Amino acid sequence: MQSDYGYFEEAQLGKPYDLKLLKRLYPFTRPYRLLLFGSIGLVLLITALDLALPYVTKIAIDRYIVPQTASEMLTIDAGVKSEERVIRTDLNDPQQQTLVNKYRKLFTVEGTTALIPYQALSKLKKSDLALLRKDDVAGVTFISAVFVILVIINFMLNFVQKMIMEYTGHMIMHDLRIRLFGHIQNLATAFFTRNPVGRLVTRTTNDVQNMHELFTSIISMIFKDLFLLCGIAVVMLVLNWKLALVSFTVLPLVLYASINFSRRARGIFRELRVKIAEINIRFSETIGGIRVVQLFRQEMNNYRMFKRLNHENYLAGMKQIHVLAIFMPLIEILAAVAVALVIWYGGGRVITGAMSLGALVAFISYIRMFFRPIRDLAEKYNILQNAMASAERIFLIFDSQDKLSWPDAQKGKDLSGLQQIKVVRFENVYFSYVGDENVLKNITFNINTGETVAVVGPTGAGKTSLINLIPRFYDPSAGRVLINNRDIRELDASVFRSKIALVMQDPFLFSGTIRQNIFQGNHNLTKAEEQFIIEASSCQPLIDRLASGLDTALTEGGSSLSSGERQLISIARAFARNPQLILFDEATSYIDSPTELRIQQALEKLMKNRTSLVVAHRLSTIRNADRILVMNRGRIIETGKHVELMKQKGFYYRLHQLQNGNQMTNVD
Ligand code: CTP
Ligand code: MG
């Protein structure tokens, strides 16, 4: 299973390109299939436009800029050599007619057309030349306009495509995050003792964000690059297959470099991520425990450790740069070699007239285009790898087995048997947090309706653990916990939890107002009822003291209140639930006598006519309990009423003596 540190978890991740991962991601894209396909269709169009641009250039050059060779038919009749480049004029056009007349000797007239060899053009005046070639000039203008229009269309398509992709990516991310949040929230408490908060926060933020990048940039880039590479190859082969094959001779090298690169990059990118995770963990641990760090003067040690990690991170970063710094220029060089090959071979063919100049120029553009996605491969590779690692980590959480098994089949049917919690029973319960180190051993006892059962024992005896089993925060490793003689694993937890109030040892309050914390969104209470709860729980003096009273906002975790005050508020919270069963875990922290008295009074009112299980540290609290369970090292070693236990002169008696000796205030 996962260990406790993010970087170990990171280090043991499997192959990031697992096809299984992609398969598992697919369902998340399902609702957006149409959008995805639409966007891929747009990518296809965009690629076609990209491919069209060099071809348009070729047309401009071949048709208008460089004069064409005279066609067979014309040359025979007009006596011009067929390979000679000529400019044609239209004698029906009066302006051209005038020109032809002006340079009569240079032209060969043929019907309504007059030909002038390319070489003779230099004998014409510049202004006359422009007039003579006005069709070509118009052609070039037209082609430029087409070029610009294509670019604008391309721009708009790109915009639409990007918007669709971003929208889809955000929606998928949104769904994923909600699913993850829902899943995490329903996991068993045991999961949270194993997974630090920081890690879970990273899962729902960074990792989900990485998935977003996968869907937006990577998917469209992959398709775009694929189409582009195939498209360019096809166009080049059609334009001139021999030249295409010549320029493809560098491809084996490109392939070799890319494969080599990805093999090395994989390990290095991963190492870098592991180092960053380590740094994060060290940092958050230091901040979280800053008081301990400062108190024990660990700053220097910590500093050195951090420095070492930071250095390792730097080394990993340099390795990455090293690989990138070789790969990218290498691809540039190979691209340049390919261009050189095209100029050498293609140039020769243009000279001999076997290929047009336009085709050569287009070829050079295509070659450049061809290498661009390959050069950016490294960057995409990094994003892809990050995304895959994130996906894997997210699925690790989805796969987490820490879910308590809920009785789906019976869900909702068990309300009848649970209307009233009559008896809670522990039956030979064993429990461990990790492995088989049992912190509860063979625990058996009953709590009947209306009874107050107390648990006492030294610290670490397992009192809190015992309480945690009743709301089913954890499941026992052996034995059973029963409510109304039914194993709670067979019951709908949401039903019996709603009838239980738990006042924790270190009560957790949410950020929000005191009112929200006490009433937890229960709007059914009247003002009088609210007031009654506040008074019964002895919260009134506390609330009166605060400037905004009940509407005072608390900081996260309620850290702006003392632990005694937090305990009072959580008693009020318990009251507001009107529970049938009360689980009270007395605070260990020192609380001044007046507050303690208030807590005790509140507790007495809360427990009146209710069933309760109370963990007490101050033994005076539980004098009147119906039964006292004395715990030591996970076992119940004595049971009985206060008077009986005192008579036994056993463990309880000694505890009592000890406490009375130390805390004179508690002696009645
Ligand atoms: N424990 C553990 N993992 C946890 C909580 C507790 O391994 N997440 C262990 C503790 O180390 C202890 C034992 O379980 O040895 C019992 O803990 P607990 O039930 O919390 O002891 P309490 O009796 O409640 O101790 P205290 O009086 O200090 O509250
Ligand atoms: Mg405890």
XYZ file of C-alpha atoms and ligand atoms in Angstrom:
698
model
C 0.000 0.000 0.000
C 0.909 3.627 -0.034
C 3.374 4.776 2.503
C 3.125 7.967 4.437
C 5.240 10.206 2.321
C 4.318 11.670 -0.989
C 7.699 11.178 -2.512
C 7.778 7.466 -1.839
C 4.435 7.229 -3.421
C 5.734 9.208 -6.353
C 8.786 7.019 -6.651
C 6.822 3.827 -6.841
C 4.469 4.915 -9.571
C 4.403 2.575 -12.531
C 4.720 3.174 -16.234
C 3.168 6.518 -16.979
C 2.104 5.525 -20.463
C -0.001 2.693 -19.387
C -2.774 2.259 -21.878
C -4.942 1.240 -18.965
C -4.664 4.782 -17.646
C -5.930 6.227 -20.889
C -8.745 3.723 -20.861
C -9.695 4.843 -17.378
C -9.597 8.482 -18.384
C -11.904 7.860 -21.305
C -15.160 7.797 -19.278
C -14.450 11.321 -18.065
C -14.353 12.555 -21.645
C -17.531 10.726 -22.637
C -19.995 13.528 -21.921
C -17.894 15.844 -24.066
C -17.308 13.425 -26.927
C -19.025 15.578 -29.504
C -17.067 18.652 -28.524
C -13.840 16.680 -28.613
C -14.588 15.270 -32.038
C -15.637 18.708 -33.245
C -12.423 20.162 -32.049
C -10.417 17.406 -33.695
C -12.305 18.124 -36.919
C -11.314 21.767 -36.589
C -7.723 20.729 -36.014
C -7.928 18.856 -39.301
C -9.125 21.987 -41.089
C -6.490 24.135 -39.443
C -3.788 21.709 -40.490
C -5.087 21.741 -44.058
C -4.861 25.532 -44.053
C -1.354 25.392 -42.618
C -0.415 23.043 -45.416
C -2.018 25.279 -48.018
C 0.138 28.327 -47.302
C 3.450 27.105 -48.804
C 1.509 25.759 -51.755
C -0.032 29.173 -52.367
C 3.487 30.612 -52.327
C 4.491 28.036 -54.910
C 1.621 29.121 -57.179
C 2.612 32.772 -56.848
C 6.190 32.004 -57.799
C 5.562 29.548 -60.590
C 2.573 31.165 -62.205
C 3.316 34.864 -61.846
C 6.780 35.696 -60.594
C 8.947 33.422 -62.699
C 7.876 33.568 -66.407
C 6.690 30.297 -67.775
C 8.390 28.347 -70.482
C 6.624 28.609 -73.785
C 4.286 25.730 -74.448
C 5.056 23.255 -77.229
C 2.380 24.557 -79.566
C 3.351 28.175 -79.310
C 7.056 27.543 -79.742
C 6.698 25.681 -82.990
C 4.541 28.335 -84.555
C 6.387 31.325 -83.189
C 9.883 29.969 -83.596
C 10.813 30.227 -79.932
C 12.820 27.393 -78.315
C 10.572 25.351 -76.076
C 12.724 25.599 -72.925
C 12.959 29.350 -73.300
C 11.023 31.370 -70.714
C 8.682 33.863 -72.272
C 6.199 36.563 -71.368
C 2.945 36.531 -73.250
C 1.018 39.647 -74.210
C -2.526 40.114 -75.283
C -2.738 42.193 -78.464
C -6.425 42.906 -77.913
C -5.367 45.128 -75.040
C -4.534 48.548 -76.601
C -1.873 49.328 -73.969
C -0.028 46.100 -74.670
C -0.486 46.603 -78.395
C 1.303 49.969 -78.061
C 4.096 48.330 -76.096
C 4.566 45.574 -78.648
C 4.745 48.194 -81.374
C 7.311 50.192 -79.384
C 9.686 47.195 -78.991
C 8.659 45.542 -82.258
C 11.976 43.757 -82.817
C 11.931 41.935 -79.478
C 8.505 40.332 -79.873
C 7.338 37.387 -81.896
C 3.689 37.892 -82.855
C 1.441 34.892 -83.033
C -2.239 35.576 -83.693
C -3.559 37.762 -80.901
C -0.560 36.932 -78.703
C 2.972 38.311 -78.803
C 5.874 36.533 -77.091
C 8.980 38.090 -75.674
C 11.842 35.920 -74.350
C 12.706 36.317 -70.669
C 16.278 37.387 -71.465
C 15.019 40.306 -73.594
C 13.073 41.796 -70.712
C 16.102 43.720 -69.448
C 15.975 45.836 -72.617
C 12.590 47.257 -71.641
C 12.121 50.362 -69.500
C 11.006 49.557 -65.921
C 7.638 51.316 -66.317
C 7.002 49.535 -69.601
C 7.897 46.230 -68.029
C 5.331 46.761 -65.270
C 2.720 47.547 -67.904
C 3.694 44.541 -69.954
C 3.449 42.226 -66.906
C 0.399 43.786 -65.372
C -1.471 40.457 -65.360
C 1.333 38.884 -63.369
C 1.317 41.800 -60.943
C -2.429 41.396 -60.539
C -1.910 37.671 -59.997
C 0.663 38.261 -57.282
C -1.645 40.741 -55.580
C -4.484 38.267 -55.754
C -2.359 35.478 -54.304
C -1.210 37.722 -51.451
C -4.821 38.510 -50.664
C -5.665 34.804 -50.688
C -2.717 34.226 -48.373
C -3.919 36.822 -45.893
C -7.487 35.533 -46.037
C -6.288 31.995 -45.386
C -4.299 33.210 -42.410
C -7.304 35.071 -41.026
C -9.550 32.029 -41.446
C -6.858 29.971 -39.804
C -6.756 32.406 -36.926
C -10.500 32.251 -36.415
C -10.596 28.471 -36.590
C -7.747 28.335 -34.113
C -9.658 30.590 -31.779
C -12.813 28.509 -31.934
C -10.849 25.301 -31.559
C -8.971 26.628 -28.559
C -12.167 27.816 -26.890
C -13.851 24.458 -27.372
C -10.826 22.641 -26.074
C -10.448 24.892 -23.039
C -14.119 24.584 -22.250
C -13.973 20.811 -22.524
C -10.813 20.671 -20.457
C -12.353 22.797 -17.745
C -15.518 20.747 -17.674
C -13.600 17.495 -17.446
C -11.420 18.950 -14.697
C -14.504 20.187 -12.911
C -16.132 16.733 -13.032
C -12.949 15.037 -11.969
C -12.480 17.342 -9.006
C -16.054 16.922 -7.824
C -15.780 13.158 -8.116
C -12.494 13.192 -6.246
C -13.844 15.427 -3.516
C -16.923 13.265 -3.087
C -14.805 10.168 -3.005
C -12.318 11.515 -0.476
C -15.065 12.812 1.758
C -16.604 9.365 1.981
C -13.419 7.535 2.745
C -12.942 5.920 6.115
C -11.135 7.842 8.825
C -8.258 5.390 8.590
C -7.407 6.775 5.156
C -6.829 10.220 6.612
C -4.519 8.980 9.308
C -2.365 7.602 6.499
C -2.601 10.456 3.998
C -1.420 13.874 5.089
C -3.715 16.758 4.248
C -1.063 18.351 2.036
C -1.048 15.380 -0.267
C -4.795 15.332 -0.690
C -4.776 19.044 -1.376
C -2.208 18.489 -4.119
C -4.376 15.765 -5.623
C -7.415 17.947 -5.953
C -5.531 21.012 -7.150
C -2.230 20.417 -8.962
C -2.931 16.954 -10.193
C -6.338 17.846 -11.515
C -4.811 20.914 -13.161
C -2.259 18.705 -14.883
C -5.078 16.621 -16.285
C -6.575 19.782 -17.657
C -3.391 20.422 -19.589
C -3.497 16.917 -20.883
C -6.935 17.454 -22.305
C -6.425 20.925 -23.681
C -2.936 21.234 -25.019
C -1.778 17.687 -25.420
C -4.742 16.081 -27.126
C -5.082 18.802 -29.724
C -1.334 18.989 -30.175
C -1.038 15.280 -30.703
C -3.690 15.339 -33.383
C -2.352 18.486 -34.928
C 1.189 17.166 -35.063
C 0.063 13.843 -36.407
C -2.009 15.403 -39.172
C 0.698 17.902 -39.932
C 3.480 15.333 -40.208
C 1.400 13.011 -42.372
C 0.050 15.895 -44.440
C 3.482 17.347 -45.105
C 4.876 13.957 -46.061
C 2.036 13.402 -48.535
C 2.246 16.885 -50.056
C 6.009 16.610 -50.461
C 5.706 13.212 -52.106
C 3.094 14.550 -54.509
C 5.078 17.695 -55.311
C 8.246 15.817 -56.066
C 8.665 12.335 -54.710
C 12.367 12.105 -55.443
C 13.161 15.277 -53.537
C 10.826 14.134 -50.776
C 12.700 10.871 -50.413
C 16.023 12.705 -50.391
C 14.911 14.958 -47.563
C 13.487 11.992 -45.670
C 16.943 10.460 -45.405
C 17.478 12.354 -42.135
C 14.370 10.808 -40.597
C 16.039 7.681 -39.183
C 18.382 9.958 -37.260
C 15.482 12.057 -36.011
C 13.684 8.932 -34.897
C 16.773 7.617 -33.165
C 17.319 10.922 -31.362
C 13.693 11.136 -30.271
C 13.549 7.615 -28.908
C 16.825 8.080 -27.122
C 15.641 11.354 -25.714
C 12.354 10.035 -24.390
C 14.083 7.113 -22.762
C 16.448 9.392 -20.851
C 13.967 12.159 -20.208
C 11.529 9.827 -18.548
C 13.806 9.002 -15.644
C 15.071 12.530 -15.325
C 11.691 14.234 -15.357
C 10.520 11.782 -12.753
C 13.525 12.389 -10.559
C 12.848 16.094 -10.741
C 9.257 15.625 -9.676
C 10.302 13.423 -6.765
C 12.738 16.074 -5.592
C 10.112 18.789 -5.774
C 7.718 16.617 -3.778
C 10.400 16.072 -1.147
C 11.012 19.777 -0.879
C 7.295 20.453 -0.485
C 6.988 17.893 2.264
C 10.009 19.136 4.163
C 8.722 22.666 3.875
C 5.196 21.960 5.039
C 6.472 19.821 7.900
C 8.710 22.601 9.081
C 5.983 25.189 8.936
C 3.443 22.858 10.541
C 5.787 22.104 13.411
C 7.480 25.486 13.589
C 6.968 25.751 17.324
C 8.618 22.423 17.995
C 11.399 23.271 15.567
C 12.094 26.543 17.323
C 11.720 25.163 20.800
C 14.141 22.325 20.190
C 16.493 24.533 18.225
C 16.253 22.348 15.149
C 16.583 25.257 12.732
C 20.174 24.496 11.789
C 19.504 20.795 11.240
C 16.431 21.551 9.241
C 18.260 24.143 7.260
C 20.991 21.698 6.340
C 18.479 19.070 5.326
C 16.580 21.544 3.226
C 19.778 22.753 1.653
C 20.720 19.221 0.673
C 17.299 18.604 -0.866
C 17.466 21.878 -2.676
C 20.854 20.974 -4.069
C 19.612 17.591 -5.227
C 16.733 19.327 -6.907
C 19.187 21.588 -8.660
C 21.231 18.609 -9.837
C 18.145 16.899 -11.210
C 17.161 20.143 -12.900
C 20.577 20.416 -14.509
C 20.299 16.866 -15.790
C 17.036 17.782 -17.399
C 18.517 20.880 -18.965
C 21.420 18.805 -20.199
C 19.163 16.404 -22.054
C 17.015 19.209 -23.419
C 20.053 21.229 -24.397
C 21.275 18.357 -26.517
C 17.991 17.284 -27.977
C 16.583 20.574 -29.177
C 19.674 21.830 -31.005
C 20.190 18.353 -32.415
C 16.785 18.483 -34.022
C 17.570 21.989 -35.287
C 20.729 20.675 -36.905
C 18.915 17.774 -38.508
C 16.313 20.207 -39.825
C 19.079 22.347 -41.285
C 20.658 19.287 -42.883
C 17.311 18.408 -44.441
C 16.989 21.944 -45.810
C 20.536 21.748 -47.153
C 19.700 18.476 -48.871
C 16.658 20.080 -50.462
C 18.661 23.075 -51.664
C 21.398 20.850 -53.019
C 19.255 18.275 -54.770
C 16.240 20.466 -55.505
C 18.390 23.430 -56.527
C 20.100 21.231 -59.091
C 16.747 20.110 -60.449
C 15.531 23.698 -60.711
C 18.656 24.640 -62.622
C 18.104 21.878 -65.132
C 14.469 22.807 -65.336
C 13.242 19.489 -63.962
C 11.511 21.256 -61.092
C 9.965 24.660 -60.644
C 11.415 27.295 -58.345
C 8.060 27.572 -56.575
C 8.151 23.893 -55.702
C 11.616 24.300 -54.210
C 10.566 27.241 -52.080
C 7.470 25.365 -50.929
C 9.628 22.374 -50.091
C 11.856 24.421 -47.855
C 8.823 25.780 -46.019
C 7.410 22.296 -45.595
C 10.662 20.959 -44.213
C 10.758 23.725 -41.621
C 7.161 23.032 -40.705
C 7.930 19.341 -40.457
C 10.608 19.755 -37.827
C 8.784 22.224 -35.620
C 6.543 19.695 -33.844
C 9.486 17.357 -33.442
C 11.547 20.050 -31.792
C 8.704 20.868 -29.383
C 8.380 17.205 -28.577
C 10.443 17.627 -25.417
C 8.094 20.176 -23.930
C 5.011 18.176 -24.796
C 6.654 15.096 -23.466
C 7.113 16.770 -20.127
C 3.489 17.886 -19.952
C 2.300 14.460 -21.002
C 4.416 12.765 -18.393
C 3.268 15.096 -15.660
C -0.313 14.536 -16.652
C 0.074 10.780 -16.682
C 1.760 10.749 -13.299
C -1.050 12.922 -11.976
C -3.652 10.654 -13.491
C -2.049 7.701 -11.831
C -1.993 9.394 -8.454
C -5.599 10.460 -8.802
C -6.596 6.911 -9.637
C -4.637 5.666 -6.638
C -7.039 7.673 -4.526
C -10.064 6.475 -6.465
C -8.811 2.926 -5.941
C -8.203 3.413 -2.271
C -9.594 0.468 -0.372
C -10.185 2.473 2.772
C -13.850 2.742 2.125
C -15.870 1.099 4.856
C -18.143 -1.460 3.298
C -21.618 -0.047 3.314
C -24.533 -2.393 3.228
C -25.946 -1.108 -0.047
C -28.689 -3.676 -0.237
C -30.111 -2.771 3.123
C -29.505 0.925 2.844
C -32.532 2.832 3.973
C -34.390 -0.271 5.112
C -32.960 -0.233 8.575
C -34.673 2.858 9.823
C -37.256 0.784 11.656
C -34.833 -0.977 13.938
C -32.956 2.232 14.618
C -35.666 4.641 15.660
C -34.313 4.437 19.156
C -30.800 3.441 20.153
C -31.589 1.013 22.962
C -28.379 -0.784 23.611
C -24.815 -0.420 22.411
C -22.683 -3.489 22.838
C -19.001 -4.217 22.304
C -18.372 -7.920 21.814
C -14.779 -9.182 22.047
C -13.555 -6.184 20.109
C -9.960 -5.980 18.945
C -8.715 -3.002 17.038
C -5.457 -1.783 15.520
C -4.464 1.296 13.546
C -1.521 -0.346 11.827
C -0.678 -3.982 11.300
C -1.568 -6.164 14.242
C -0.506 -3.872 17.070
C -3.805 -4.023 18.890
C -4.661 -0.874 20.796
C -7.940 -2.437 21.924
C -7.976 -6.008 23.148
C -10.959 -8.165 23.854
C -13.272 -5.318 24.840
C -16.736 -6.406 25.928
C -19.377 -4.221 27.602
C -22.915 -2.900 27.249
C -24.460 0.540 27.436
C -28.196 0.388 28.029
C -30.768 3.129 27.486
C -30.398 5.976 29.923
C -27.154 4.709 31.354
C -24.008 6.719 31.816
C -20.939 4.609 31.295
C -17.562 6.142 32.039
C -14.156 5.138 30.725
C -11.038 6.028 32.634
C -7.422 5.066 32.251
C -3.957 6.426 31.702
C -3.036 8.218 28.524
C -2.678 5.922 25.529
C -4.926 3.295 27.110
C -7.234 3.343 24.075
C -10.140 5.414 25.358
C -10.438 7.641 22.305
C -9.973 4.655 20.020
C -12.843 2.911 21.743
C -15.131 5.901 21.292
C -14.203 6.161 17.620
C -15.576 2.713 16.905
C -19.151 3.657 17.781
C -19.781 6.192 14.975
C -17.872 3.708 12.804
C -14.924 5.947 12.052
C -12.996 2.710 12.081
C -14.007 -0.930 11.974
C -12.758 -3.376 14.605
C -10.170 -5.860 13.394
C -11.999 -8.607 15.282
C -15.188 -8.802 17.280
C -18.305 -6.718 16.782
C -19.876 -3.441 17.793
C -23.644 -3.777 18.004
C -26.480 -1.314 18.210
C -29.796 -2.853 19.251
C -28.140 -6.241 18.823
C -27.214 -5.643 15.212
C -23.675 -5.361 13.932
C -23.206 -1.735 12.928
C -21.525 -2.893 9.749
C -24.934 -4.075 8.610
C -26.621 -0.783 9.416
C -26.890 2.429 7.500
C -24.255 4.572 9.165
C -25.899 7.834 8.186
C -28.950 6.791 10.183
C -27.270 5.894 13.453
C -24.690 8.651 13.155
C -27.506 11.168 13.058
C -28.586 9.999 16.506
C -25.152 10.276 18.055
C -23.406 13.399 19.296
C -19.675 13.324 19.716
C -17.775 15.856 21.785
C -14.187 15.262 20.833
C -11.146 15.498 22.999
C -9.820 18.301 20.843
C -12.997 19.648 19.300
C -12.768 20.783 15.731
C -14.650 23.898 14.772
C -15.060 25.066 11.203
C -14.239 28.489 9.954
C -17.526 30.350 10.048
C -19.605 31.968 12.747
C -20.254 30.425 16.145
C -23.904 30.182 15.161
C -23.044 28.124 12.079
C -20.803 25.925 14.163
C -23.422 25.221 16.781
C -26.487 24.810 14.618
C -24.770 23.339 11.552
C -27.387 24.475 9.102
C -30.273 23.281 11.262
C -32.799 26.030 10.579
C -35.755 24.346 12.210
C -35.034 25.720 15.645
C -36.940 28.656 17.053
C -35.184 31.536 18.728
C -36.289 30.243 22.122
C -34.906 26.798 21.395
C -31.640 28.305 20.266
C -31.458 30.342 23.427
C -32.202 27.272 25.518
C -29.348 25.365 23.911
C -26.911 28.213 24.431
C -27.847 28.481 28.072
C -27.950 24.785 28.796
C -24.477 24.395 27.361
C -23.191 27.268 29.519
C -22.104 29.145 26.420
C -23.913 32.357 27.347
C -21.066 34.009 29.287
C -18.651 33.179 26.483
C -20.937 34.602 23.827
C -21.657 37.708 25.848
C -17.977 38.393 26.052
C -17.535 38.405 22.250
C -18.212 41.633 20.397
C -20.436 40.120 17.699
C -21.894 37.454 19.985
C -23.197 34.394 18.155
C -22.136 35.877 14.844
C -18.482 36.062 15.746
C -16.470 34.497 12.952
C -14.001 31.822 13.956
C -10.654 31.210 12.370
C -9.884 27.878 10.779
C -10.157 25.042 13.279
C -11.487 27.480 15.874
C -7.952 28.381 16.882
C -9.102 31.786 18.083
C -10.818 30.125 21.041
C -9.247 28.387 24.003
C -9.666 24.639 24.175
C -12.148 24.992 27.043
C -14.241 27.372 24.979
C -14.094 25.045 22.016
C -15.294 22.247 24.247
C -18.239 24.354 25.408
C -19.221 25.170 21.859
C -19.017 21.555 20.849
C -21.278 20.663 23.766
C -23.748 23.214 22.448
C -23.371 21.605 19.033
C -24.177 18.245 20.605
C -27.239 19.737 22.274
C -28.470 21.154 18.998
C -28.547 17.671 17.503
C -30.795 16.437 20.264
C -28.977 13.121 20.223
C -29.961 9.793 21.744
C -26.422 8.744 22.472
C -23.689 11.028 23.700
C -20.020 10.278 23.308
C -17.941 12.638 25.349
C -14.156 12.632 25.281
C -12.985 14.987 27.977
C -10.248 17.404 27.020
C -6.840 16.547 28.433
C -5.590 20.075 28.271
C -5.671 22.097 31.463
C -8.872 24.009 31.897
C -9.383 26.526 34.686
C -11.799 25.564 37.438
C -14.665 27.945 36.547
C -14.672 26.764 32.919
C -14.395 23.196 34.043
C -17.330 23.673 36.328
C -19.328 25.111 33.458
C -18.391 22.214 31.220
C -19.470 19.792 33.899
C -22.798 21.501 34.430
C -23.407 21.603 30.691
C -22.498 17.966 30.416
C -24.850 16.989 33.205
C -27.722 18.747 31.496
C -26.803 17.190 28.185
C -26.664 13.683 29.635
C -29.897 13.970 31.540
C -32.313 11.305 30.313
C -29.893 10.289 27.613
C -27.525 7.403 27.106
C -23.902 8.375 27.295
C -20.368 7.133 27.162
C -17.950 9.499 28.861
C -14.181 9.423 28.813
C -13.003 11.238 31.889
C -9.592 12.404 32.924
C -10.755 14.230 36.012
C -12.260 11.413 37.987
C -14.568 13.739 39.868
C -16.559 14.088 36.633
C -17.836 10.569 36.782
C -18.599 9.885 40.399
C -22.209 9.273 39.540
C -21.703 7.110 36.485
C -23.734 3.918 36.400
C -20.628 1.999 35.508
C -16.967 2.813 35.198
C -14.705 0.900 32.841
C -11.079 1.139 33.866
C -8.786 0.711 30.892
C -5.101 0.035 30.708
C -3.079 -0.843 27.614
C -6.089 -1.574 25.489
C -7.862 -3.823 28.012
C -10.687 -3.291 30.449
C -9.157 -4.275 33.740
C -11.826 -3.238 36.222
C -15.541 -2.510 36.019
C -17.944 -1.149 38.577
C -19.408 1.879 40.304
C -17.169 4.443 41.943
C -17.808 3.140 45.430
C -17.217 -0.496 44.461
C -14.011 0.309 42.628
C -12.731 2.328 45.551
C -13.425 -0.594 47.818
C -11.475 -2.948 45.535
C -8.380 -0.830 46.104
C -7.136 -1.745 42.645
C -6.031 0.303 39.653
C -8.891 2.794 39.887
C -8.219 3.376 43.554
C -4.567 4.103 42.829
C -5.482 6.441 39.977
C -7.804 8.229 42.321
C -5.237 8.550 45.059
C -2.719 9.833 42.545
C -5.034 12.451 41.218
C -6.215 13.633 44.583
C -2.650 13.979 45.683
C -1.774 16.074 42.665
C -4.897 18.059 42.037
C -6.262 19.178 45.350
C -8.828 21.296 43.533
C -10.655 18.189 42.424
C -11.254 16.799 45.867
C -14.833 17.174 46.978
N -2.816 5.410 18.059
C -2.365 5.102 16.807
N -2.824 5.798 15.702
C -3.769 6.760 15.863
C -4.239 7.064 17.153
C -3.730 6.360 18.248
O -1.557 4.240 16.651
N -4.220 7.408 14.787
C -2.332 4.630 19.223
C -1.668 5.510 20.260
O -0.293 5.530 20.057
C -1.985 4.809 21.560
C -3.185 3.962 21.247
O -3.403 4.015 19.864
O -0.935 3.950 21.904
C -4.403 4.419 21.986
O -4.666 5.756 21.632
P -5.929 6.554 22.182
O -7.111 5.703 22.086
O -5.957 7.853 21.498
O -5.531 6.754 23.714
P -6.347 7.504 24.836
O -6.654 6.499 25.880
O -7.468 8.244 24.264
O -5.237 8.497 25.418
P -5.437 9.992 25.986
O -5.832 9.840 27.417
O -4.085 10.584 25.904
O -6.435 10.660 25.152
Mg -7.840 10.217 24.021
